[in-house]
PDB file of C-alpha atoms in Angstrom:
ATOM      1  CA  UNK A  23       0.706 -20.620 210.348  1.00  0.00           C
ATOM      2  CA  UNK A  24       1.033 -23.329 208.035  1.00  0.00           C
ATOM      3  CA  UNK A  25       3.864 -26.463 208.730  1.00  0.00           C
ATOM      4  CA  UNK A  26       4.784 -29.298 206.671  1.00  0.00           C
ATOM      5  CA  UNK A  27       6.541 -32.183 208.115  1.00  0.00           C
ATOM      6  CA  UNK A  28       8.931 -34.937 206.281  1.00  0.00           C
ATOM      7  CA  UNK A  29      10.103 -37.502 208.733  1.00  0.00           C
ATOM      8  CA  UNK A  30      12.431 -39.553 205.997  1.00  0.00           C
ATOM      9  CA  UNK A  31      15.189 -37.769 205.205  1.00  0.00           C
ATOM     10  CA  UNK A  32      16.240 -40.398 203.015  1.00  0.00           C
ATOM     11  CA  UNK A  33      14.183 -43.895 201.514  1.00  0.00           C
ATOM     12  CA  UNK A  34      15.517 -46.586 199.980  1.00  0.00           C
ATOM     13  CA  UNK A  35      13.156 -48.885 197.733  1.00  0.00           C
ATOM     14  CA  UNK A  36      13.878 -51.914 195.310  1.00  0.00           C
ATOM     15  CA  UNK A  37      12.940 -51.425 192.045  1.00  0.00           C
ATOM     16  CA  UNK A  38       9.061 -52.547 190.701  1.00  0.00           C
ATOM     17  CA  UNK A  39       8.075 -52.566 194.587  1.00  0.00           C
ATOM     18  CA  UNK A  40       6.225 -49.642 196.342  1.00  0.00           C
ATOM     19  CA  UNK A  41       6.982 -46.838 198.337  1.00  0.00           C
ATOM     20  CA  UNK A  42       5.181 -45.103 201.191  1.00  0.00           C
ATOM     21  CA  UNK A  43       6.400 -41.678 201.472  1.00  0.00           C
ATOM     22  CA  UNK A  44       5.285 -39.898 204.735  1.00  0.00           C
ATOM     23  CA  UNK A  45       4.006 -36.309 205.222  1.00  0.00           C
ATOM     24  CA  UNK A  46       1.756 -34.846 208.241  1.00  0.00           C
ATOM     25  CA  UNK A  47       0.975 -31.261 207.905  1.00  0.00           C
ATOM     26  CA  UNK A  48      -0.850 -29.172 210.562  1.00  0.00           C
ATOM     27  CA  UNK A  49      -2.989 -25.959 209.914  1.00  0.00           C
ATOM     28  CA  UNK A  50      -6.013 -24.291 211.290  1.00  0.00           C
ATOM     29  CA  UNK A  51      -7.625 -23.378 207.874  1.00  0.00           C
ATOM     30  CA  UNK A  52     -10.334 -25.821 207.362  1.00  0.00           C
ATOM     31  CA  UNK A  53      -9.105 -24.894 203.528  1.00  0.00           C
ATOM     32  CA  UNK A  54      -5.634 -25.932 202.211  1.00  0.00           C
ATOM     33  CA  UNK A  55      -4.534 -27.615 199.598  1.00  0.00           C
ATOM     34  CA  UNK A  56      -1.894 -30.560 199.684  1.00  0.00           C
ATOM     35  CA  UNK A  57       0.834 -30.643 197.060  1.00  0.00           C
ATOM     36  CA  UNK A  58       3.625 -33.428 196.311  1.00  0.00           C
ATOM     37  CA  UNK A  59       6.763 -32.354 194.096  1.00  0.00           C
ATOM     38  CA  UNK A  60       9.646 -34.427 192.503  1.00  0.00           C
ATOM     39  CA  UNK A  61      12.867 -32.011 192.303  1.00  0.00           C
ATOM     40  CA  UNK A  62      15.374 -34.402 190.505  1.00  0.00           C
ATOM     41  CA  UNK A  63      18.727 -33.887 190.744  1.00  0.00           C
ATOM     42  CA  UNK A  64      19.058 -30.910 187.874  1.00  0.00           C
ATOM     43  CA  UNK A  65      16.776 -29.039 189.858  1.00  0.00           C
ATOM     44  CA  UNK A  66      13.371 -28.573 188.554  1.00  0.00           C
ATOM     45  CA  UNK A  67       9.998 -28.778 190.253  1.00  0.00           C
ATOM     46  CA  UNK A  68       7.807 -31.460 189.044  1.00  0.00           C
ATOM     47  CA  UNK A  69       4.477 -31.589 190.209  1.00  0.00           C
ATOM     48  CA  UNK A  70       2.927 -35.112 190.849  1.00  0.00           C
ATOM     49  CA  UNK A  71      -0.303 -35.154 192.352  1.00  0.00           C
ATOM     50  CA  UNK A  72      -2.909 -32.680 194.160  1.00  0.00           C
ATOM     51  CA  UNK A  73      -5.167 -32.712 197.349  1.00  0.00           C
ATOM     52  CA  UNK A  74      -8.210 -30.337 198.349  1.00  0.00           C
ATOM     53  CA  UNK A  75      -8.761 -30.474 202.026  1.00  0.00           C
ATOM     54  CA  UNK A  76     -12.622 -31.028 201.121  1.00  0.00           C
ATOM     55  CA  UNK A  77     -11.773 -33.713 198.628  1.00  0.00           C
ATOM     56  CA  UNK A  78     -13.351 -37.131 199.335  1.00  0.00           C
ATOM     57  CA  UNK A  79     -11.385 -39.169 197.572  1.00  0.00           C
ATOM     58  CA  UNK A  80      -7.660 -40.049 197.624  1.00  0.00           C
ATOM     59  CA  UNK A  81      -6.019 -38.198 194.753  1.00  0.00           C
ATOM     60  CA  UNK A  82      -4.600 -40.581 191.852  1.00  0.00           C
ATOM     61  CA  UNK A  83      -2.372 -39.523 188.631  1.00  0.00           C
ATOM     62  CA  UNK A  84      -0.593 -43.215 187.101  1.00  0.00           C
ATOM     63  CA  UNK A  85       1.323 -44.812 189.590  1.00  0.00           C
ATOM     64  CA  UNK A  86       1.095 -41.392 192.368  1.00  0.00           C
ATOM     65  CA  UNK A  87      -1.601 -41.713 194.952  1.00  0.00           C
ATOM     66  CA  UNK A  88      -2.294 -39.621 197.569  1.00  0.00           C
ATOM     67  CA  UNK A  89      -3.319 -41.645 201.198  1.00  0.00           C
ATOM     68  CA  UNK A  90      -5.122 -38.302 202.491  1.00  0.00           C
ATOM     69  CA  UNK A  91      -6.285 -39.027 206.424  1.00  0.00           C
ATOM     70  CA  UNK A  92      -7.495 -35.832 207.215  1.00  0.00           C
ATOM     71  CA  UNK A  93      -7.805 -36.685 210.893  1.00  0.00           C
ATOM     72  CA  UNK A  94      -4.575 -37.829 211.296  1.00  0.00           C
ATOM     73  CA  UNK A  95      -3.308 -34.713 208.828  1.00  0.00           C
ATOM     74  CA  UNK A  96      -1.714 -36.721 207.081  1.00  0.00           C
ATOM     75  CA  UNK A  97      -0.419 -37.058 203.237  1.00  0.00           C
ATOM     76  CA  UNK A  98       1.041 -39.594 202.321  1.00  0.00           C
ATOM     77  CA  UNK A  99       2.660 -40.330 198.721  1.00  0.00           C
ATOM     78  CA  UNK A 100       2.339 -43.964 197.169  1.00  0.00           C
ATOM     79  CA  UNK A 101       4.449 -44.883 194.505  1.00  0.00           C
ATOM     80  CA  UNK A 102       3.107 -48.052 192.692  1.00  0.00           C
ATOM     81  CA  UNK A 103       5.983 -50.025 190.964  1.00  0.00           C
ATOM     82  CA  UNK A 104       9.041 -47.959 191.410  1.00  0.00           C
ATOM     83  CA  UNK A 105      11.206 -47.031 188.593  1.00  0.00           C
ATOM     84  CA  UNK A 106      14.591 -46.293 188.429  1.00  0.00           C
ATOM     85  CA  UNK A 107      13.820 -42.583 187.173  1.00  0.00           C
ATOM     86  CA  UNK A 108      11.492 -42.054 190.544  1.00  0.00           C
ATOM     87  CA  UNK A 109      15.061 -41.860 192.194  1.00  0.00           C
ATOM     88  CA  UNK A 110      14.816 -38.329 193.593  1.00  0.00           C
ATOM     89  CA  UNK A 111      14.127 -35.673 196.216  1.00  0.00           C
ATOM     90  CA  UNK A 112      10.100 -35.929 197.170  1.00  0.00           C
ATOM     91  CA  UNK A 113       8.662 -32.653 198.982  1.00  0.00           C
ATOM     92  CA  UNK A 114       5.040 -32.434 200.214  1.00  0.00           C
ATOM     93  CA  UNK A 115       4.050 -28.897 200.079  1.00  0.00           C
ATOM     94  CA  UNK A 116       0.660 -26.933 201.109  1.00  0.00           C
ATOM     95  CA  UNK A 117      -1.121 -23.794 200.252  1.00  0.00           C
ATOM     96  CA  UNK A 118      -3.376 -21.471 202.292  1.00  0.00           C
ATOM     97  CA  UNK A 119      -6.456 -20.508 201.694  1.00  0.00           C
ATOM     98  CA  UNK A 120      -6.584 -18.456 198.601  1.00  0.00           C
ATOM     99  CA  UNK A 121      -3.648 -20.565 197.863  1.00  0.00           C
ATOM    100  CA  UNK A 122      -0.836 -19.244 195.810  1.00  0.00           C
ATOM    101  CA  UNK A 123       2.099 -19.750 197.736  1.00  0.00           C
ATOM    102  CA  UNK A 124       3.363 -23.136 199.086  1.00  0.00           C
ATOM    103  CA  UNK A 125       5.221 -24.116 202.216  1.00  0.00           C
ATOM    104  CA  UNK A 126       7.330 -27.244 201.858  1.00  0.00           C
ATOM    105  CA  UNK A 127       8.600 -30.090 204.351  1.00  0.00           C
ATOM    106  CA  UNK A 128      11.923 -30.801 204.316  1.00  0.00           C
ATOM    107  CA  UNK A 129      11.761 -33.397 201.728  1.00  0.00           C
ATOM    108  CA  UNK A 130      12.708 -37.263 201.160  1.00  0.00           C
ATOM    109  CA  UNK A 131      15.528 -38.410 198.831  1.00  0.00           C
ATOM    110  CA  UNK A 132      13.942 -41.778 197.359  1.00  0.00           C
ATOM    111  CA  UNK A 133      16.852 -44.109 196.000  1.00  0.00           C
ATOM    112  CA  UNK A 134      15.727 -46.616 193.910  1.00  0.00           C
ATOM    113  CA  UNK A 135      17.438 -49.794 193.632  1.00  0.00           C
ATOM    114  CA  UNK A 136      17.913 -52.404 190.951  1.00  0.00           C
TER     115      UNK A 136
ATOM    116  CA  UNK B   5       0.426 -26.989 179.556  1.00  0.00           C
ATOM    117  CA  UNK B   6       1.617 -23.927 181.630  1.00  0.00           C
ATOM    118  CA  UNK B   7       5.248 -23.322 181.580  1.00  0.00           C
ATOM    119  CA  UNK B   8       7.417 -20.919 183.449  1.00  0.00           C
ATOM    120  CA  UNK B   9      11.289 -19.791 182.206  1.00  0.00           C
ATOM    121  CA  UNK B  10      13.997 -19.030 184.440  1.00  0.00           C
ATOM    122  CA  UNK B  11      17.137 -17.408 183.172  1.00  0.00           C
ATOM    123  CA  UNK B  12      19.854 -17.761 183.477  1.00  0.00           C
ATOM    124  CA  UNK B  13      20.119 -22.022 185.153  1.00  0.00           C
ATOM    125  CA  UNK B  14      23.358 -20.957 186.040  1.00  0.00           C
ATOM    126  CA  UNK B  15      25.841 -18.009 186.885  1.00  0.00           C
ATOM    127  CA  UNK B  16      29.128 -17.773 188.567  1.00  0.00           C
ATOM    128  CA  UNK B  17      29.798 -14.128 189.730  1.00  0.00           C
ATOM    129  CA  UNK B  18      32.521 -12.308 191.977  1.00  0.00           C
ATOM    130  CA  UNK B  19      31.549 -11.050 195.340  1.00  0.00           C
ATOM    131  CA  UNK B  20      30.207  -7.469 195.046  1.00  0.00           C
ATOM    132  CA  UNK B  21      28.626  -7.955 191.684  1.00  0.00           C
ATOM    133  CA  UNK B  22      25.048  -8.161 191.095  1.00  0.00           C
ATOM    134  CA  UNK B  23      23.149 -10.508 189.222  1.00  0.00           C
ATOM    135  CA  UNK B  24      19.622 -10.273 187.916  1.00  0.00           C
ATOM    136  CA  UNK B  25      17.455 -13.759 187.764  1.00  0.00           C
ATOM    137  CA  UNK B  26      14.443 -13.481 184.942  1.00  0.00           C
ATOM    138  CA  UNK B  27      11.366 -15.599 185.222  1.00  0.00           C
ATOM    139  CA  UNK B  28       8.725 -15.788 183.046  1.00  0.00           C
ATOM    140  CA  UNK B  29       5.546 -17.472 181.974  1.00  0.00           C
ATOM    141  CA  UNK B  30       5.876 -18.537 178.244  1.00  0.00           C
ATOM    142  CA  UNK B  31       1.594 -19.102 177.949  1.00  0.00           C
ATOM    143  CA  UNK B  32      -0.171 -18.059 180.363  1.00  0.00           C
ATOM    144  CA  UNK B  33      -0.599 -14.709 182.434  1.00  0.00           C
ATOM    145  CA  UNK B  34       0.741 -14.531 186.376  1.00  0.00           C
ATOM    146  CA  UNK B  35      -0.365 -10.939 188.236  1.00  0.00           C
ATOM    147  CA  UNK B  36       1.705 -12.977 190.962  1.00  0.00           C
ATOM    148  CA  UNK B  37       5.337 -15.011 191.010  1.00  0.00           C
ATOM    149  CA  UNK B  38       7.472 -16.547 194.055  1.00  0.00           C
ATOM    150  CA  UNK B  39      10.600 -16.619 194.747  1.00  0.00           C
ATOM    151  CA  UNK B  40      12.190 -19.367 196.707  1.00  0.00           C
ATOM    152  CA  UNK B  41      15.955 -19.692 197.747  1.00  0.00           C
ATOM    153  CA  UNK B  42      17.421 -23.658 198.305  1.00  0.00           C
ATOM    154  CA  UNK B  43      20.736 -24.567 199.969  1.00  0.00           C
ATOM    155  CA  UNK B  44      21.827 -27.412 199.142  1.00  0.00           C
ATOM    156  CA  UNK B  45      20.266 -30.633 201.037  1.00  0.00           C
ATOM    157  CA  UNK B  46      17.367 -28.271 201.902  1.00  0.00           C
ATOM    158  CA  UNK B  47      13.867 -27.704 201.348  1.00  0.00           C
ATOM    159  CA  UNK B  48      12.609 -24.408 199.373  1.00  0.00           C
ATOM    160  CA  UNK B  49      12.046 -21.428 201.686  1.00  0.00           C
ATOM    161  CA  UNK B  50      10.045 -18.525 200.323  1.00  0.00           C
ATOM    162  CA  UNK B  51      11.917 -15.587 199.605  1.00  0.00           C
ATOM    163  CA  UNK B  52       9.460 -13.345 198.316  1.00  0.00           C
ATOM    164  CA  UNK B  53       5.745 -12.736 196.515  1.00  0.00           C
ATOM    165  CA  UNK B  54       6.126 -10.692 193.096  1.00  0.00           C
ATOM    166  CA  UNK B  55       3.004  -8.713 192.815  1.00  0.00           C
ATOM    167  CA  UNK B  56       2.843  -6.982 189.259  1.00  0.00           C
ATOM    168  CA  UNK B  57       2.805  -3.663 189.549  1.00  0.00           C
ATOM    169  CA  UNK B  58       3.043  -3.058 192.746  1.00  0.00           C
ATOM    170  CA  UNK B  59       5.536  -3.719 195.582  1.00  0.00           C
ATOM    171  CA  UNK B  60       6.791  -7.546 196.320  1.00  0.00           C
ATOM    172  CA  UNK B  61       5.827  -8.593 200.036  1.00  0.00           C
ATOM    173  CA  UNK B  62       9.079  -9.994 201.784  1.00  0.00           C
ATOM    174  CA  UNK B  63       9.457 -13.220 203.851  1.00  0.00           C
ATOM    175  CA  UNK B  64      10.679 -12.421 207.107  1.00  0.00           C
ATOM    176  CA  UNK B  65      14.523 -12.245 207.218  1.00  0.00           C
ATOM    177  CA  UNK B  66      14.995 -11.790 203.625  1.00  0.00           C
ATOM    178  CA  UNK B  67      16.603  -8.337 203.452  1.00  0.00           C
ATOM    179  CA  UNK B  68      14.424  -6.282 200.099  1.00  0.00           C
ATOM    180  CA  UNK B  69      17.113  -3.923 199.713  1.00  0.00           C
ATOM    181  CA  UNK B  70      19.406  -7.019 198.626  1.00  0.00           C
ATOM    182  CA  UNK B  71      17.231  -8.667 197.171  1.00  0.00           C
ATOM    183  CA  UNK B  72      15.449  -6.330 194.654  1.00  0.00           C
ATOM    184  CA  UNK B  73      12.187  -7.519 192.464  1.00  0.00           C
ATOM    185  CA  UNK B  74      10.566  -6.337 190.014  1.00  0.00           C
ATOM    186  CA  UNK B  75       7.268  -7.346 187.758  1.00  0.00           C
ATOM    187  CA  UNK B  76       6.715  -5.123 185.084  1.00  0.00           C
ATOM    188  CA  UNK B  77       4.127  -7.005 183.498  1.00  0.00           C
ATOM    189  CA  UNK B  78       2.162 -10.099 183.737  1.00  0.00           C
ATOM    190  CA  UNK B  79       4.633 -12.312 181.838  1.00  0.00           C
ATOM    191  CA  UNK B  80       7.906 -11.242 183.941  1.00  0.00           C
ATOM    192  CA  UNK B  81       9.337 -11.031 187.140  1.00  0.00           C
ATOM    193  CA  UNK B  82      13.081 -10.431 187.982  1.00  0.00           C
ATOM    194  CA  UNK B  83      15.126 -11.095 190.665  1.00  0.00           C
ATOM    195  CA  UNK B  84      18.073  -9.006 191.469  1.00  0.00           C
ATOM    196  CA  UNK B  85      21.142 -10.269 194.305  1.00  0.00           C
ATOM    197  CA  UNK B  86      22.849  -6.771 194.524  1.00  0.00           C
ATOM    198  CA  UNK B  87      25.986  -6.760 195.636  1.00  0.00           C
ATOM    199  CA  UNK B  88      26.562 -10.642 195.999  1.00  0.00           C
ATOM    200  CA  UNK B  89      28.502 -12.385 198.917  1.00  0.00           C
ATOM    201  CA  UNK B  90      29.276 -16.091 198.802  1.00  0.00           C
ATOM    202  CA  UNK B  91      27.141 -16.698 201.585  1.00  0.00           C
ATOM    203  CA  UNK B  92      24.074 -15.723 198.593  1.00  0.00           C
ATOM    204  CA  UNK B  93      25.387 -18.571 196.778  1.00  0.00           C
ATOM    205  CA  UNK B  94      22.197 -20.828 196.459  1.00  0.00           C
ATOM    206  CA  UNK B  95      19.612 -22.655 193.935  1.00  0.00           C
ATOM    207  CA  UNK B  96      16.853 -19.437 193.157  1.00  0.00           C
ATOM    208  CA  UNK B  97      13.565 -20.994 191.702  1.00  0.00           C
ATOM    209  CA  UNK B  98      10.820 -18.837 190.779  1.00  0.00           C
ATOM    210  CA  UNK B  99       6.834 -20.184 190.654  1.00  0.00           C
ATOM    211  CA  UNK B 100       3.665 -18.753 189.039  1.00  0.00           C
ATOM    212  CA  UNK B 101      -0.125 -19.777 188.642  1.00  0.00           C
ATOM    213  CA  UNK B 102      -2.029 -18.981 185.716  1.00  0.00           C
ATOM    214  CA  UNK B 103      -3.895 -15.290 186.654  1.00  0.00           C
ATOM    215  CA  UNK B 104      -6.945 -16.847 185.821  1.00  0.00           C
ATOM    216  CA  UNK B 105      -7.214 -20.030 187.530  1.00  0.00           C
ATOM    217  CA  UNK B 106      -7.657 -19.512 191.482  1.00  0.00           C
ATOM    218  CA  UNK B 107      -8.535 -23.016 191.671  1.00  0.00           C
ATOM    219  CA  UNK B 108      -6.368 -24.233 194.493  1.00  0.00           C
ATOM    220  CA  UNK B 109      -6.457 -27.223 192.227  1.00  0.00           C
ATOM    221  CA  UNK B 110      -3.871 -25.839 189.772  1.00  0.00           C
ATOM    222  CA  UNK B 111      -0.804 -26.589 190.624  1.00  0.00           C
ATOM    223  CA  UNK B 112       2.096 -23.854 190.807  1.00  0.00           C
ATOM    224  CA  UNK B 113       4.292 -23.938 187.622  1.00  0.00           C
ATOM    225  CA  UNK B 114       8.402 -23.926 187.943  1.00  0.00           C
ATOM    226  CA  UNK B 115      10.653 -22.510 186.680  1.00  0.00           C
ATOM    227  CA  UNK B 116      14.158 -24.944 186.462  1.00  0.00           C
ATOM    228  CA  UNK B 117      15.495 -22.958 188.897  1.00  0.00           C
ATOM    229  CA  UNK B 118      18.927 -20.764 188.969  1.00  0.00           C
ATOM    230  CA  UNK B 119      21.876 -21.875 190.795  1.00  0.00           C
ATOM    231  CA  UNK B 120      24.260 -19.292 191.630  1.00  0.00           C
ATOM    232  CA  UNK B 121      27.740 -19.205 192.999  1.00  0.00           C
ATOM    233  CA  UNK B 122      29.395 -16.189 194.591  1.00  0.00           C
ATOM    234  CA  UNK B 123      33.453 -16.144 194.528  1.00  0.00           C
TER     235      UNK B 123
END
């Protein structure tokens, strides 16, 4: 069985700074896949930024990186220069082998300050 | 890019009644579709996988009989709450990947999600 873990409940960040957003995972499938989704507050999925368990490199999309330790399980999101609009709920999710469905962590609500 | 429509994004309905959720993908082709149920201040729990044409596999605890689905073809699923309660009240998103791509690489497509309210 596949778990996803979200330790912040909720972050607070000032805008233009960065924010570390924290997600450990544990499986026994040496193949998964590592998702990160932005559900704003009308509801909708938006997906950020992908990791393959075999992946060598941190996954990057714009200001999004991925700090993938695979030892550690952990999957952590980076958000370079916070924006007011980044103010949101933040869920790490993971597929299975095969890899169609996801399981989520609890999620993070990121506030973003002015 | 891929996108996925959920209908309706939002019903009110009296206890008893039944409501049916649509999801579909508007350009690509999904043999499979997931449903996942959201209270509020909660993550997204996986309800269900909609196989087309064949039977959807149920998450343990969701009751099928209540919870009816059905994907008649590769572009639809639907979600039925028969014979709602307000305890059913809750944000119903449905998710799809193109049939084609089995790279885990592509990510699962959306819809906005359906929030319904039992009375």
């Amino acid at each position: 069985a596949q778990k996803i873990t979200q330790t912040q409940p909720g972050m607070f960040v000032q805008e233009k700074e960065a924010v570390t957003l924290d997600c450990t995972y544990d499986t026994s499938d040496p193949s998964y896949g590592l998702f990160w989704y932005k559900q704003p507050s009308s509801g909708e999925m938006i997906f950020l930024i992908y990791q393959g368990s075999y992946d060598q490199q941190n996954a990057t999309e714009g200001r999004y990186s991925l700090n993938f330790q695979k030892a550690r399980k952990s999957a952590n999101l980076v958000i370079s220069a916070s924006q007011l609009g980044d103010s949101a709920m933040y869920f790490c999710a993971m597929t299975p082998p095969g890899g169609n469905m996801l399981t989520f962590g609890g999620g993070t609500r990121l506030m973003v300050k002015p | 890019g891929a996108v996925v429509s959920q209908h309706p994004s939002r019903v009110i309905c009296k206890s008893g009644t039944s409501v049916k959720i649509e999801c579909r993908s508007l350009d690509f082709q999904a043999t499979t579709m997931f449903w996942y149920r959201q209270f509020p201040k909660q993550s997204l729990m996986l309800m269900a996988t909609s196989n087309e044409g064949s039977k959807a596999t149920y998450e343990q605890g969701v009751e099928k009989d209540k919870f009816l689905i059905n994907h008649a073809s590769l572009t639809l699923s639907t979600l039925t709450v028969t014979s709602a309660h307000p305890e059913d009240s809750s944000f119903y998103i449905c998710s799809a990947r193109a049939v084609r791509t089995g790279d885990l690489r592509s990510p699962l497509h959306f819809g906005n999600g359906t929030r319904l309210t039992v009375t």
